[in-house]
Amino acid sequence: MGYSIAIDGPAGAGKSTIAKKVAAKKGCCYVDTGAIYRAMAYFLLENGVKGEETDRIAKKCQEANIRVAYEAGEQQVFLNGENVNSKIRTEEVGQMASKSAAVPQVRSWLIDLQRDLAVTQDVIMDGRDIGTCVLPQATVKIYLTASADVRAKRRYDEYCAKGMDCDYEEILNTVKKRDMQDMTRAIAPLKQADDAVLLDTSDLSIEEVVDRILEICAEKGC
Ligand code: CDP
Ligand code: CDP
């Protein structure tokens, strides 16, 4: 029997950064489920669908054939055959991902793809509902969080480092809006699973968080 590590939490908590490092240390596969929702959002935006058009989202989502592959340990997301990895990391796509992820048909369209990835390999998977819904039997569950200010500052620094145009206040607002949408939606909302360990990373370095998660894994025997 293999193991699975579920990491959930709000935007900018450090999920993907931490999960990648834990995966490298443990030699397991890192699955970024947010990228799958982002690929769906990108598809919808490309087809002129708006976030408010829930009926159109429910119908159109079934035309998106999303697949993931791993190249040198890096997850690549394919949308109808095209690698869209470099196109999905924008706030516009993030907002649309959050809106479309609240539509039940989108979630059910994407859930088997996520679960299948944990069947044949050891994984660390991050998202919003991994511990509560996608992998309820996960060996280890972590709820990673940080204050909204810290998370917005991290995103701001990340975009600046990439040379992207950005405004701190605007990022703070979109981060808060997305968290609210994700936490209050009717289906699979973002929340800490009863058996998840809460880690607030506001005052922790990346290495401290990674070490803490490795300790928790050791305690759980994986
Ligand atoms: O995946 P998620 O949206 O939760 O966050 P991320 O993209 O992994 O992290 C956002 C940024 O915060 C990255 O640039 C990380 O390097 C940084 N970070 C940090 O500075 N300190 C931490 N303890 C965790 C993440
Ligand atoms: O990296 P960041 O935290 O900004 O977001 P992400 O993980 O790329 O996810 C983008 C959006 O997809 C989230 O705001 C959620 O609305 C949605 N999502 C979800 O509903 N369930 C997941 N398992 C992963 C993402």
GROMACS .gro file of C-alpha atoms and ligand atoms in nm:
model
  272
    1MET     CA    1   0.000   0.000   0.000
    2GLY     CA    2   0.137   0.341  -0.092
    3TYR     CA    3   0.079   0.668   0.087
    4SER     CA    4  -0.082   0.999   0.006
    5ILE     CA    5  -0.026   1.340   0.162
    6ALA     CA    6  -0.308   1.595   0.128
    7ILE     CA    7  -0.228   1.967   0.151
    8ASP     CA    8  -0.516   2.213   0.150
    9GLY     CA    9  -0.537   2.583   0.223
   10PRO     CA   10  -0.604   2.931   0.081
   11ALA     CA   11  -0.419   3.104  -0.206
   12GLY     CA   12  -0.058   3.192  -0.131
   13ALA     CA   13  -0.031   2.980   0.184
   14GLY     CA   14   0.272   2.810   0.029
   15LYS     CA   15   0.106   2.483  -0.073
   16SER     CA   16   0.281   2.429  -0.406
   17THR     CA   17   0.624   2.553  -0.292
   18ILE     CA   18   0.618   2.331   0.015
   19ALA     CA   19   0.463   2.030  -0.159
   20LYS     CA   20   0.730   2.036  -0.432
   21LYS     CA   21   1.007   2.033  -0.172
   22VAL     CA   22   0.848   1.756   0.033
   23ALA     CA   23   0.801   1.553  -0.289
   24ALA     CA   24   1.170   1.597  -0.375
   25LYS     CA   25   1.279   1.485  -0.026
   26LYS     CA   26   1.047   1.186  -0.016
   27GLY     CA   27   1.074   1.089  -0.382
   28CYS     CA   28   0.699   1.094  -0.440
   29CYS     CA   29   0.492   1.265  -0.708
   30TYR     CA   30   0.362   1.620  -0.658
   31VAL     CA   31   0.012   1.667  -0.795
   32ASP     CA   32  -0.107   2.028  -0.829
   33THR     CA   33  -0.487   2.006  -0.857
   34GLY     CA   34  -0.522   2.385  -0.881
   35ALA     CA   35  -0.353   2.365  -1.222
   36ILE     CA   36  -0.630   2.130  -1.337
   37TYR     CA   37  -0.900   2.380  -1.232
   38ARG     CA   38  -0.695   2.658  -1.390
   39ALA     CA   39  -0.676   2.467  -1.721
   40MET     CA   40  -1.055   2.433  -1.715
   41ALA     CA   41  -1.088   2.807  -1.643
   42TYR     CA   42  -0.852   2.890  -1.929
   43PHE     CA   43  -1.063   2.676  -2.163
   44LEU     CA   44  -1.384   2.854  -2.054
   45LEU     CA   45  -1.231   3.201  -2.092
   46GLU     CA   46  -1.095   3.112  -2.439
   47ASN     CA   47  -1.449   3.014  -2.533
   48GLY     CA   48  -1.593   3.345  -2.418
   49VAL     CA   49  -1.770   3.203  -2.113
   50LYS     CA   50  -1.803   3.438  -1.814
   51GLY     CA   51  -1.776   3.345  -1.445
   52GLU     CA   52  -2.141   3.432  -1.380
   53GLU     CA   53  -2.274   3.207  -1.658
   54THR     CA   54  -2.308   2.895  -1.446
   55ASP     CA   55  -2.537   2.712  -1.692
   56ARG     CA   56  -2.292   2.765  -1.978
   57ILE     CA   57  -2.002   2.657  -1.754
   58ALA     CA   58  -2.190   2.339  -1.658
   59LYS     CA   59  -2.240   2.248  -2.025
   60LYS     CA   60  -1.918   2.371  -2.181
   61CYS     CA   61  -1.686   2.210  -1.922
   62GLN     CA   62  -1.760   1.870  -2.070
   63GLU     CA   63  -1.579   1.969  -2.390
   64ALA     CA   64  -1.252   2.016  -2.202
   65ASN     CA   65  -1.033   1.709  -2.219
   66ILE     CA   66  -0.776   1.768  -1.945
   67ARG     CA   67  -0.480   1.536  -1.891
   68VAL     CA   68  -0.166   1.560  -1.681
   69ALA     CA   69   0.178   1.414  -1.741
   70TYR     CA   70   0.508   1.436  -1.554
   71GLU     CA   71   0.825   1.541  -1.733
   72ALA     CA   72   1.137   1.526  -1.516
   73GLY     CA   73   0.910   1.540  -1.211
   74GLU     CA   74   0.735   1.857  -1.330
   75GLN     CA   75   0.360   1.841  -1.381
   76GLN     CA   76   0.241   1.937  -1.728
   77VAL     CA   77  -0.126   2.003  -1.792
   78PHE     CA   78  -0.273   1.938  -2.135
   79LEU     CA   79  -0.599   2.090  -2.253
   80ASN     CA   80  -0.742   1.919  -2.561
   81GLY     CA   81  -0.388   1.810  -2.650
   82GLU     CA   82  -0.215   2.146  -2.591
   83ASN     CA   83   0.030   2.201  -2.303
   84VAL     CA   84  -0.118   2.502  -2.120
   85ASN     CA   85   0.122   2.517  -1.822
   86SER     CA   86   0.263   2.856  -1.915
   87LYS     CA   87  -0.079   3.012  -1.978
   88ILE     CA   88  -0.267   2.944  -1.656
   89ARG     CA   89  -0.073   3.142  -1.391
   90THR     CA   90  -0.259   3.471  -1.404
   91GLU     CA   91  -0.503   3.632  -1.158
   92GLU     CA   92  -0.770   3.636  -1.432
   93VAL     CA   93  -0.743   3.259  -1.473
   94GLY     CA   94  -0.727   3.216  -1.091
   95GLN     CA   95  -1.050   3.412  -1.048
   96MET     CA   96  -1.225   3.216  -1.322
   97ALA     CA   97  -1.094   2.891  -1.170
   98SER     CA   98  -1.249   2.986  -0.838
   99LYS     CA   99  -1.584   3.074  -1.001
  100SER     CA  100  -1.602   2.767  -1.223
  101ALA     CA  101  -1.481   2.536  -0.942
  102ALA     CA  102  -1.805   2.619  -0.756
  103VAL     CA  103  -2.010   2.461  -1.037
  104PRO     CA  104  -2.089   2.097  -0.945
  105GLN     CA  105  -2.053   1.968  -1.304
  106VAL     CA  106  -1.696   2.104  -1.321
  107ARG     CA  107  -1.598   1.930  -0.997
  108SER     CA  108  -1.748   1.597  -1.097
  109TRP     CA  109  -1.587   1.623  -1.442
  110LEU     CA  110  -1.243   1.662  -1.282
  111ILE     CA  111  -1.252   1.442  -0.973
  112ASP     CA  112  -1.168   1.101  -1.125
  113LEU     CA  113  -0.866   1.247  -1.299
  114GLN     CA  114  -0.733   1.360  -0.957
  115ARG     CA  115  -0.815   1.037  -0.774
  116ASP     CA  116  -0.662   0.819  -1.048
  117LEU     CA  117  -0.327   0.994  -1.002
  118ALA     CA  118  -0.306   0.866  -0.644
  119VAL     CA  119  -0.387   0.505  -0.726
  120THR     CA  120  -0.061   0.389  -0.886
  121GLN     CA  121   0.195   0.610  -0.709
  122ASP     CA  122   0.279   0.778  -0.378
  123VAL     CA  123   0.163   1.138  -0.397
  124ILE     CA  124   0.160   1.470  -0.225
  125MET     CA  125  -0.145   1.646  -0.365
  126ASP     CA  126  -0.246   2.006  -0.300
  127GLY     CA  127  -0.571   2.194  -0.351
  128ARG     CA  128  -0.877   2.297  -0.152
  129ASP     CA  129  -1.070   1.974  -0.092
  130ILE     CA  130  -0.803   1.702  -0.104
  131GLY     CA  131  -0.831   1.595   0.260
  132THR     CA  132  -1.208   1.644   0.276
  133CYS     CA  133  -1.319   1.508  -0.061
  134VAL     CA  134  -1.064   1.388  -0.318
  135LEU     CA  135  -0.855   1.168  -0.083
  136PRO     CA  136  -1.053   1.133   0.241
  137GLN     CA  137  -0.833   0.834   0.336
  138ALA     CA  138  -0.504   1.026   0.288
  139THR     CA  139  -0.222   0.906   0.515
  140VAL     CA  140  -0.133   1.262   0.618
  141LYS     CA  141  -0.352   1.572   0.598
  142ILE     CA  142  -0.218   1.924   0.638
  143TYR     CA  143  -0.414   2.249   0.637
  144LEU     CA  144  -0.164   2.518   0.543
  145THR     CA  145  -0.254   2.880   0.603
  146ALA     CA  146  -0.111   3.229   0.663
  147SER     CA  147  -0.260   3.574   0.716
  148ALA     CA  148  -0.415   3.738   0.407
  149ASP     CA  149  -0.152   4.018   0.418
  150VAL     CA  150   0.136   3.773   0.419
  151ARG     CA  151  -0.016   3.568   0.139
  152ALA     CA  152  -0.084   3.873  -0.079
  153LYS     CA  153   0.273   3.998  -0.020
  154ARG     CA  154   0.411   3.659  -0.129
  155ARG     CA  155   0.207   3.672  -0.450
  156TYR     CA  156   0.313   4.033  -0.509
  157ASP     CA  157   0.683   3.944  -0.470
  158GLU     CA  158   0.639   3.643  -0.698
  159TYR     CA  159   0.477   3.849  -0.978
  160CYS     CA  160   0.737   4.128  -0.940
  161ALA     CA  161   1.020   3.874  -0.963
  162LYS     CA  162   0.870   3.749  -1.289
  163GLY     CA  163   0.859   4.108  -1.417
  164MET     CA  164   0.478   4.110  -1.426
  165ASP     CA  165   0.278   4.429  -1.369
  166CYS     CA  166   0.122   4.420  -1.025
  167ASP     CA  167  -0.036   4.622  -0.748
  168TYR     CA  168  -0.029   4.499  -0.387
  169GLU     CA  169  -0.376   4.628  -0.289
  170GLU     CA  170  -0.533   4.474  -0.598
  171ILE     CA  171  -0.370   4.137  -0.524
  172LEU     CA  172  -0.483   4.153  -0.160
  173ASN     CA  173  -0.840   4.215  -0.277
  174THR     CA  174  -0.843   3.930  -0.529
  175VAL     CA  175  -0.685   3.691  -0.278
  176LYS     CA  176  -0.953   3.775  -0.020
  177LYS     CA  177  -1.232   3.751  -0.277
  178ARG     CA  178  -1.112   3.410  -0.399
  179ASP     CA  179  -1.081   3.274  -0.042
  180MET     CA  180  -1.433   3.390   0.036
  181GLN     CA  181  -1.567   3.222  -0.279
  182ASP     CA  182  -1.376   2.900  -0.206
  183MET     CA  183  -1.481   2.886   0.161
  184THR     CA  184  -1.849   2.963   0.115
  185ARG     CA  185  -1.938   2.756  -0.191
  186ALA     CA  186  -2.198   2.483  -0.141
  187ILE     CA  187  -1.990   2.200  -0.285
  188ALA     CA  188  -1.648   2.091  -0.152
  189PRO     CA  189  -1.570   2.426   0.018
  190LEU     CA  190  -1.222   2.505   0.144
  191LYS     CA  191  -1.209   2.397   0.507
  192GLN     CA  192  -0.980   2.212   0.741
  193ALA     CA  193  -1.058   1.839   0.754
  194ASP     CA  194  -1.132   1.716   1.109
  195ASP     CA  195  -0.818   1.500   1.103
  196ALA     CA  196  -0.588   1.757   0.936
  197VAL     CA  197  -0.293   1.922   1.112
  198LEU     CA  198  -0.314   2.304   1.102
  199LEU     CA  199   0.010   2.483   1.007
  200ASP     CA  200   0.015   2.864   1.004
  201THR     CA  201   0.314   2.962   0.789
  202SER     CA  202   0.293   3.342   0.842
  203ASP     CA  203   0.609   3.347   1.054
  204LEU     CA  204   0.773   3.028   0.931
  205SER     CA  205   1.039   2.988   0.665
  206ILE     CA  206   0.985   2.744   0.381
  207GLU     CA  207   1.244   2.507   0.532
  208GLU     CA  208   1.073   2.513   0.872
  209VAL     CA  209   0.740   2.417   0.717
  210VAL     CA  210   0.898   2.139   0.507
  211ASP     CA  211   1.073   1.996   0.815
  212ARG     CA  212   0.751   2.003   1.017
  213ILE     CA  213   0.563   1.814   0.745
  214LEU     CA  214   0.842   1.555   0.717
  215GLU     CA  215   0.816   1.504   1.095
  216ILE     CA  216   0.438   1.455   1.070
  217CYS     CA  217   0.490   1.203   0.788
  218ALA     CA  218   0.740   1.011   1.001
  219GLU     CA  219   0.492   1.006   1.290
  220LYS     CA  220   0.231   0.857   1.053
  221GLY     CA  221   0.477   0.598   0.925
  222CYS     CA  222   0.520   0.726   0.571
  223CDP     O1  223   0.035   2.718  -0.371
  223CDP     P1  224  -0.002   2.837  -0.289
  223CDP     O2  225  -0.090   2.932  -0.359
  223CDP     O3  226  -0.058   2.798  -0.155
  223CDP     O4  227   0.131   2.916  -0.255
  223CDP     P2  228   0.274   2.918  -0.329
  223CDP     O5  229   0.253   2.960  -0.468
  223CDP     O6  230   0.345   2.791  -0.305
  223CDP     O7  231   0.352   3.027  -0.243
  223CDP     C1  232   0.345   3.164  -0.269
  223CDP     C2  233   0.480   3.228  -0.243
  223CDP     O8  234   0.507   3.229  -0.102
  223CDP     C3  235   0.599   3.159  -0.308
  223CDP     O9  236   0.672   3.256  -0.377
  223CDP     C4  237   0.680   3.105  -0.191
  223CDP    O10  238   0.817   3.109  -0.214
  223CDP     C5  239   0.640   3.194  -0.076
  223CDP     N1  240   0.645   3.129   0.057
  223CDP     C6  241   0.716   3.188   0.157
  223CDP    O11  242   0.776   3.290   0.133
  223CDP     N2  243   0.723   3.133   0.284
  223CDP     C7  244   0.658   3.021   0.313
  223CDP     N3  245   0.665   2.969   0.437
  223CDP     C8  246   0.582   2.960   0.210
  223CDP     C9  247   0.578   3.019   0.082
  224CDP     O1  248  -0.213   2.857  -0.637
  224CDP     P1  249  -0.338   2.919  -0.582
  224CDP     O2  250  -0.354   2.887  -0.437
  224CDP     O3  251  -0.354   3.061  -0.616
  224CDP     O4  252  -0.463   2.854  -0.654
  224CDP     P2  253  -0.476   2.716  -0.721
  224CDP     O5  254  -0.439   2.609  -0.624
  224CDP     O6  255  -0.405   2.720  -0.851
  224CDP     O7  256  -0.634   2.704  -0.745
  224CDP     C1  257  -0.708   2.796  -0.824
  224CDP     C2  258  -0.855   2.783  -0.787
  224CDP     O8  259  -0.900   2.651  -0.821
  224CDP     C3  260  -0.885   2.795  -0.637
  224CDP     O9  261  -0.910   2.928  -0.597
  224CDP     C4  262  -1.008   2.707  -0.619
  224CDP    O10  263  -1.127   2.777  -0.641
  224CDP     C5  264  -0.995   2.603  -0.728
  224CDP     N1  265  -0.954   2.472  -0.674
  224CDP     C6  266  -1.051   2.392  -0.617
  224CDP    O11  267  -1.167   2.430  -0.610
  224CDP     N2  268  -1.020   2.268  -0.572
  224CDP     C7  269  -0.894   2.223  -0.577
  224CDP     N3  270  -0.867   2.100  -0.532
  224CDP     C8  271  -0.792   2.304  -0.631
  224CDP     C9  272  -0.826   2.430  -0.678
   0.00000   0.00000   0.00000
